[in-house]
GROMACS .gro file of C-alpha atoms in nm:
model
  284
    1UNK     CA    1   4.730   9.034  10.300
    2UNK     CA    2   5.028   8.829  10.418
    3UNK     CA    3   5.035   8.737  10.003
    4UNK     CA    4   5.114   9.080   9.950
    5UNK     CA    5   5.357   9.179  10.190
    6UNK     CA    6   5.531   8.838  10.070
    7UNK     CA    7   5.530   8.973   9.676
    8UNK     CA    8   5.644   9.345   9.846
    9UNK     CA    9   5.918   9.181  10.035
   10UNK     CA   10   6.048   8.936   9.755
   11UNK     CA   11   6.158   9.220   9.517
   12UNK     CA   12   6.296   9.457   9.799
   13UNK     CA   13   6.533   9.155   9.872
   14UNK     CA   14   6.643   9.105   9.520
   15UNK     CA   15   6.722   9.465   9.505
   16UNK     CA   16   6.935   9.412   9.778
   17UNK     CA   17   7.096   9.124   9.709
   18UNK     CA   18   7.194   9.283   9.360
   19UNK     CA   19   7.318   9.593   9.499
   20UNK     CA   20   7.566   9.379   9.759
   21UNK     CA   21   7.660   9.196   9.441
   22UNK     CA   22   7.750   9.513   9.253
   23UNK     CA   23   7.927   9.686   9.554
   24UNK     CA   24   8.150   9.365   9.595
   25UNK     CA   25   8.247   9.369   9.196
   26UNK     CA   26   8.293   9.742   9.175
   27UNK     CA   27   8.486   9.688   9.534
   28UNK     CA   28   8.717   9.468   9.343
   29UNK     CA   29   8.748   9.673   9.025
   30UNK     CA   30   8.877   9.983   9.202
   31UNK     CA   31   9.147   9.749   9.415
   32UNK     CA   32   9.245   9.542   9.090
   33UNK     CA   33   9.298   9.847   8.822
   34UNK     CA   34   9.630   9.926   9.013
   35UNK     CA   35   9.907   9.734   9.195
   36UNK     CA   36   9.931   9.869   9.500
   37UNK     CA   37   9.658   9.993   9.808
   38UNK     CA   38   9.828  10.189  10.078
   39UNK     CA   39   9.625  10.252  10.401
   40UNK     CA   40   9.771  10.468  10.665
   41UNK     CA   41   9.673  10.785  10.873
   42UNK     CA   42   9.964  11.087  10.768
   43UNK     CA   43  10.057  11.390  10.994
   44UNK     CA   44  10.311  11.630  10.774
   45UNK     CA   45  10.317  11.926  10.976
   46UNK     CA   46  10.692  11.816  11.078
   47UNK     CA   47  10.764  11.958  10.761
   48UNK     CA   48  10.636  12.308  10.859
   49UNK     CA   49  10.827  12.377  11.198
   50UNK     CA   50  11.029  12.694  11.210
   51UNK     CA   51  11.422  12.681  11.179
   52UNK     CA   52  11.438  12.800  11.583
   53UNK     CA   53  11.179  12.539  11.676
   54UNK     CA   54  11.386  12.263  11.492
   55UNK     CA   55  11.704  12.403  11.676
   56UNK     CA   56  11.528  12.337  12.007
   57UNK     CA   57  11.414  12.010  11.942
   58UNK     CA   58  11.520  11.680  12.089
   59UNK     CA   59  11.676  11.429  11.822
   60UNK     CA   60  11.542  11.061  11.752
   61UNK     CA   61  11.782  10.819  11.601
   62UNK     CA   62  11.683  10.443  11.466
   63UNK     CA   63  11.979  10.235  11.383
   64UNK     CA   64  12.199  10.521  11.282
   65UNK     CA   65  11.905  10.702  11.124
   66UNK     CA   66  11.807  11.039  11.223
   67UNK     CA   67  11.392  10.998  11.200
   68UNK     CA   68  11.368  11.384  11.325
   69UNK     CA   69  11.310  11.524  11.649
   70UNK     CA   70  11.021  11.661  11.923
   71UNK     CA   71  10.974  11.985  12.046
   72UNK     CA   72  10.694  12.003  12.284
   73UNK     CA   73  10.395  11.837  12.094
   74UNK     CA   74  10.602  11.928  11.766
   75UNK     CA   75  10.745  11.698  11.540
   76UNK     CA   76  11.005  11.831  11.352
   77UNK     CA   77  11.143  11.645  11.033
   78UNK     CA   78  11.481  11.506  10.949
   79UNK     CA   79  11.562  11.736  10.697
   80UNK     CA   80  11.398  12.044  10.936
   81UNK     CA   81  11.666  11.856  11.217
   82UNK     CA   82  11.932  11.875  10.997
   83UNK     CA   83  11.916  12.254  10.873
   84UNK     CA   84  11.882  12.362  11.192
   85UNK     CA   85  12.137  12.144  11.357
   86UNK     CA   86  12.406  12.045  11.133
   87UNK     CA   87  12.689  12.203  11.289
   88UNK     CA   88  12.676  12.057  11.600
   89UNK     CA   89  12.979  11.822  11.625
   90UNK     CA   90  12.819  11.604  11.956
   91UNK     CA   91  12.495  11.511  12.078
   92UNK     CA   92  12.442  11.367  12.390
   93UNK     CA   93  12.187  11.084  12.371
   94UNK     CA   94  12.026  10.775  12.562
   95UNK     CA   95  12.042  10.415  12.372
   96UNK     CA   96  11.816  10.231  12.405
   97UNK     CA   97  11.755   9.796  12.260
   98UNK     CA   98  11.450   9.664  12.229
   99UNK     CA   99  11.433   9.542  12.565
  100UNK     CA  100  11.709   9.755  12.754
  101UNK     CA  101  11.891  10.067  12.789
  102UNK     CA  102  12.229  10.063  12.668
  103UNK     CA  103  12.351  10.394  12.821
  104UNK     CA  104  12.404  10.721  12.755
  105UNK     CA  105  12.640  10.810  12.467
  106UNK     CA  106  12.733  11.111  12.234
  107UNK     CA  107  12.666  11.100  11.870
  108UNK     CA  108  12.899  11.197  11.534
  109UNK     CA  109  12.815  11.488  11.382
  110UNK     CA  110  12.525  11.507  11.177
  111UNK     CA  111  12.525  11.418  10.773
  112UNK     CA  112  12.295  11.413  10.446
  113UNK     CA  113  12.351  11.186  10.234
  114UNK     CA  114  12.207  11.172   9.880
  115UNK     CA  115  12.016  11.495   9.965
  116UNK     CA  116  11.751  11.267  10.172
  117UNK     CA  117  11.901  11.030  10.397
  118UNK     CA  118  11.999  11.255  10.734
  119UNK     CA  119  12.204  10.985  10.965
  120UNK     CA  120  12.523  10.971  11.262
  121UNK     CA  121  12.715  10.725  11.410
  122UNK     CA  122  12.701  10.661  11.796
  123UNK     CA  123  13.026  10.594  11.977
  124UNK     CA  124  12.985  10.279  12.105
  125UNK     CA  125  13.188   9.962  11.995
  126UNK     CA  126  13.022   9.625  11.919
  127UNK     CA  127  12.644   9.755  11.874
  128UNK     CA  128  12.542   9.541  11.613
  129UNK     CA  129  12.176   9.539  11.767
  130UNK     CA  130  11.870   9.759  11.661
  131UNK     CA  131  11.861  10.088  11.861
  132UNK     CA  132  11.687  10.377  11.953
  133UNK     CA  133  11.853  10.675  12.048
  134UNK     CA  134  11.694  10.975  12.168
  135UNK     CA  135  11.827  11.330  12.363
  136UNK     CA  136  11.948  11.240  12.758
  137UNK     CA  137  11.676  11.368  12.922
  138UNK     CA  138  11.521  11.252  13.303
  139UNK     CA  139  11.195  11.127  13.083
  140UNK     CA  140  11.404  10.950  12.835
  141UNK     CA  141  11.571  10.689  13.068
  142UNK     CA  142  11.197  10.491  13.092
  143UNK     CA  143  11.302  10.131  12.930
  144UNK     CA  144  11.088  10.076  12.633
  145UNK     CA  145  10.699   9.927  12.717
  146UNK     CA  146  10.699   9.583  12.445
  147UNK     CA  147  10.715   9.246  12.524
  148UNK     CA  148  10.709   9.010  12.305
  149UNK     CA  149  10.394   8.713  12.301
  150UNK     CA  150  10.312   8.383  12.142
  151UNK     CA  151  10.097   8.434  11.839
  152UNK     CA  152   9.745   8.275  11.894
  153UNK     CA  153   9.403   8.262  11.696
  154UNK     CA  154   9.245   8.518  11.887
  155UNK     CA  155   9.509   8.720  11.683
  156UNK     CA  156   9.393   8.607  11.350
  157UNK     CA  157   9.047   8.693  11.394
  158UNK     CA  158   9.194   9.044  11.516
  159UNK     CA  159   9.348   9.094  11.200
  160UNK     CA  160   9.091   8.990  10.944
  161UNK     CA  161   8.833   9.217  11.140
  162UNK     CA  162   9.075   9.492  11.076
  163UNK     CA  163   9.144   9.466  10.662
  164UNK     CA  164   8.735   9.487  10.662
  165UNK     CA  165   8.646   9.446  10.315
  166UNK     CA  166   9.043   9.382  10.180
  167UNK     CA  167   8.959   9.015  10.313
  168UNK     CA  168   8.818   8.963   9.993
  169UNK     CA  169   9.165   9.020   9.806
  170UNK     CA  170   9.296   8.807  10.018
  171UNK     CA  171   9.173   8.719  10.370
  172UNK     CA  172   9.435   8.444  10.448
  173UNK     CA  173   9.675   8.541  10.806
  174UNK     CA  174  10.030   8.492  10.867
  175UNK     CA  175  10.136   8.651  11.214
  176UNK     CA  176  10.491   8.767  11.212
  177UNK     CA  177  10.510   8.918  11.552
  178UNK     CA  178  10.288   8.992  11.864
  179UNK     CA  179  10.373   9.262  12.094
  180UNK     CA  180  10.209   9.313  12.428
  181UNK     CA  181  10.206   9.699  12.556
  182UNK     CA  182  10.002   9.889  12.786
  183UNK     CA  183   9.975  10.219  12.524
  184UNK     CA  184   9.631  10.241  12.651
  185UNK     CA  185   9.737  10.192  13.018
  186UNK     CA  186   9.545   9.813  12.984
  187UNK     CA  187   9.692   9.551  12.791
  188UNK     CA  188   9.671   9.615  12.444
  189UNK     CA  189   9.886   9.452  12.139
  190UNK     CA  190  10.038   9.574  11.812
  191UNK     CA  191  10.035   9.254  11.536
  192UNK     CA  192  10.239   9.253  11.250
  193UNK     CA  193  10.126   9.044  10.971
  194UNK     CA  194  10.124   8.908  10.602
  195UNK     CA  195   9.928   8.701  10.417
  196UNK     CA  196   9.941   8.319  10.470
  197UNK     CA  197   9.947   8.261  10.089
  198UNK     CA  198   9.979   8.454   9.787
  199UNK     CA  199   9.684   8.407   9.522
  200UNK     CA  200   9.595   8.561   9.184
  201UNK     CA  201   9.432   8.837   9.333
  202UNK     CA  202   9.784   8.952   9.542
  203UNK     CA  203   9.909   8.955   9.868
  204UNK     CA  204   9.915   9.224  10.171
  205UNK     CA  205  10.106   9.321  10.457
  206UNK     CA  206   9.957   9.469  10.766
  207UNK     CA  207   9.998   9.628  11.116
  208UNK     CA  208   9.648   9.628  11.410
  209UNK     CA  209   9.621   9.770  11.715
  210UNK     CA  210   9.444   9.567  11.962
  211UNK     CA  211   9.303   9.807  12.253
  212UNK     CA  212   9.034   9.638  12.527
  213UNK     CA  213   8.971   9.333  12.297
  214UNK     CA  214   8.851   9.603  12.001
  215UNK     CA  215   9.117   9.580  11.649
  216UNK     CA  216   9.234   9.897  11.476
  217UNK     CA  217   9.396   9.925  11.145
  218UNK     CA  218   9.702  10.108  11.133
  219UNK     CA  219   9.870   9.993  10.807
  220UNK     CA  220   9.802   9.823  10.503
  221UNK     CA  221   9.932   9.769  10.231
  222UNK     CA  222   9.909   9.538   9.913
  223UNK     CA  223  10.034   9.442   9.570
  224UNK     CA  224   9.855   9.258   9.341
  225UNK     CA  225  10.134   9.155   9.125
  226UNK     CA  226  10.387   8.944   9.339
  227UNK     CA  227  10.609   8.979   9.072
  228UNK     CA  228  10.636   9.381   9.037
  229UNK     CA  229  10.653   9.416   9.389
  230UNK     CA  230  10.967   9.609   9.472
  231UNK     CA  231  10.790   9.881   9.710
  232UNK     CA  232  10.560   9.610   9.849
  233UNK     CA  233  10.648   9.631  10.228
  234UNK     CA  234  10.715   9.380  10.555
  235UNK     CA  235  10.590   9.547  10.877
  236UNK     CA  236  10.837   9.537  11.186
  237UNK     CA  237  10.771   9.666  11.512
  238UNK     CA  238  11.062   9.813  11.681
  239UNK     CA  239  11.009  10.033  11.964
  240UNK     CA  240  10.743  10.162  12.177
  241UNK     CA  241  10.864  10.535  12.366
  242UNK     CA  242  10.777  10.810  12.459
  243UNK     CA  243  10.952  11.033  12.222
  244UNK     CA  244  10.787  11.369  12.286
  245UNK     CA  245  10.790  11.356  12.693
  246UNK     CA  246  10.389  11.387  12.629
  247UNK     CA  247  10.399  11.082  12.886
  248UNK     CA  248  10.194  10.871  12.595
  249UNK     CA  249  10.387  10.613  12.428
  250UNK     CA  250  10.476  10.622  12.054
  251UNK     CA  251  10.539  10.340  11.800
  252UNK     CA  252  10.844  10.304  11.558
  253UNK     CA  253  10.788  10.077  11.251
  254UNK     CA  254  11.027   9.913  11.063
  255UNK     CA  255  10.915   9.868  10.650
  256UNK     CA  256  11.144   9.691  10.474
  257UNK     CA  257  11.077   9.649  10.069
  258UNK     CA  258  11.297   9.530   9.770
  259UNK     CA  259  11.454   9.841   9.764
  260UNK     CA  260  11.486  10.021  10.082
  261UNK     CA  261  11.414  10.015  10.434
  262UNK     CA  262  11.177  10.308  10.615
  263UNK     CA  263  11.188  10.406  10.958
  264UNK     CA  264  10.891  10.563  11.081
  265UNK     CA  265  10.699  10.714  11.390
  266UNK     CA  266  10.374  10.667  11.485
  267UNK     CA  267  10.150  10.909  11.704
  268UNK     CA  268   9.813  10.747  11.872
  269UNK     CA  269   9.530  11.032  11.884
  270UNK     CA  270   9.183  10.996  11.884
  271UNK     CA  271   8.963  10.699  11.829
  272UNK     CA  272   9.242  10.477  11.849
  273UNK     CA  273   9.387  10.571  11.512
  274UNK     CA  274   9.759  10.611  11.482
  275UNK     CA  275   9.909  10.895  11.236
  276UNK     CA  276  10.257  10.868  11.078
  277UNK     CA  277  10.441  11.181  11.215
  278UNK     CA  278  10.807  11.133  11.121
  279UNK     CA  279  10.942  10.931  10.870
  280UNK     CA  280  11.334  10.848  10.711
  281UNK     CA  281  11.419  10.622  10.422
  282UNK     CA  282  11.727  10.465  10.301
  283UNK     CA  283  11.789  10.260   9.998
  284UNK     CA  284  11.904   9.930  10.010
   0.00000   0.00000   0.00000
């Protein structure tokens, strides 16, 4: 009897060893037949807002970039910002640095450039530092929630548990940046980081949420050929606000590649996922 179940279990183990062995090759076939995996959770509906909701809405500016702007719990896009706003010659706004509020200031008027790019100037001398700016409002004069932590390998392990499978691309860690937050209300962490080394199967960049000791993916990206790698992007955190007085905190990212830099912001929704909601790039 045991003989038997022995020469049943034998072949059932084969099959499944086998099957892993096929998953993993066809796992790296679909990665390797292109250059480039993108992960990323995407919310367009700021593209669908009505011309009076956009004309309601409260601007957000990133280094003289107009991402959009909030209405409520609507996002409303750039370009959506700018048709419905462009003749306004002032807008009053809080600045805010990473770690501090600059003050409250009134913007340029509002500009396209290059039929994509929707920026204004802020009139205040000598601000050579990143910035946020968003409409003066009671809600907006909360000082950003970041601070900034030693990297450690608890935060390694974080980030290979989040790429999953994509560790075996390239499961090698560089940590760029730690952040400390309380997005969550307990002490969670955003991580930006890169590979440690590039190898012939590519490299990646990534961004993981760390909420009560659990990892979350919320980009990804890779290139398998280091040398064609112009929209290959660095992660940067920038801000953490509230942009949409919804009293829950949002993200801004920073992507720079060979070619441009994007500005983006990111919502956190269910399970711990966060969605893209607004987004502005300029080339470089």
């Amino acid at each position: 009897m045991i003989n038997n179940k022995r020469r049943t279990f034998i072949p059932i183990l084969i099959i499944v060893f086998v099957l892993v062995i096929v998953s993993c090759i066809l796992f790296l076939w679909y990665t390797l037949s292109g250059n480039y995996i993108n992960i990323g959770y995407e919310d367009n509906s700021a593209q669908n807002v009505t011309l009076a909701e956009s004309a309601n809405s409260n601007i957000i500016i990133a280094n003289g970039i107009v991402l959009g702007g909030s209405n409520g719990t609507k996002w409303v896009s750039a370009m959506k910002f700018y048709e419905a706003n462009n003749s306004k010659t002032e807008i009053e706004v809080d600045v805010f640095g990473k770690n501090a509020q600059y003050g409250t200031y009134k913007t340029a008027s509002i500009k396209k450039y290059d039929n994509s790019v929707i920026y204004t100037t802020i009139a205040k001398e000598g601000m050579l530092d990143s910035y946020l700016a968003i409409d003066s409002t009671e809600s907006s004069k909360v000082l950003p929630g970041m601070t900034k932590l030693e990297a450690t390998t608890e935060d390694e392990k974080f980030v290979k548990e989040a790429i999953g499978s994509y560790k075996l691309i390239n499961g090698s860690v560089k940590i760029l940046e730690v952040y400390g937050t309380n997005i969550n209300n307990v002490a969670d962490k955003i991580i930006c980081a890169t590979s440690a080394n590039a190898n012939i199967l590519g490299v990646y960049s990534a961004v993981v949420f760390v909420t009560n000791n659990k990892p979350y993916l919320v980009k990804y990206s890779y290139v398998r050929d280091t040398k064609n790698s112009d929209r290959w992007p660095v992660y940067s955190l920038q801000f953490i606000m509230d942009l949409n007085e919804d009293t829950k905190p949002e993200i801004v990212l920073q992507e720079t590649t060979g070619n441009d830099t994007s500005y983006s912001v990111l919502e956190l929704r269910k399970n711990n996922l966060f969605y893209e909601v607004l987004r502005s790039t300029v080339a470089i």
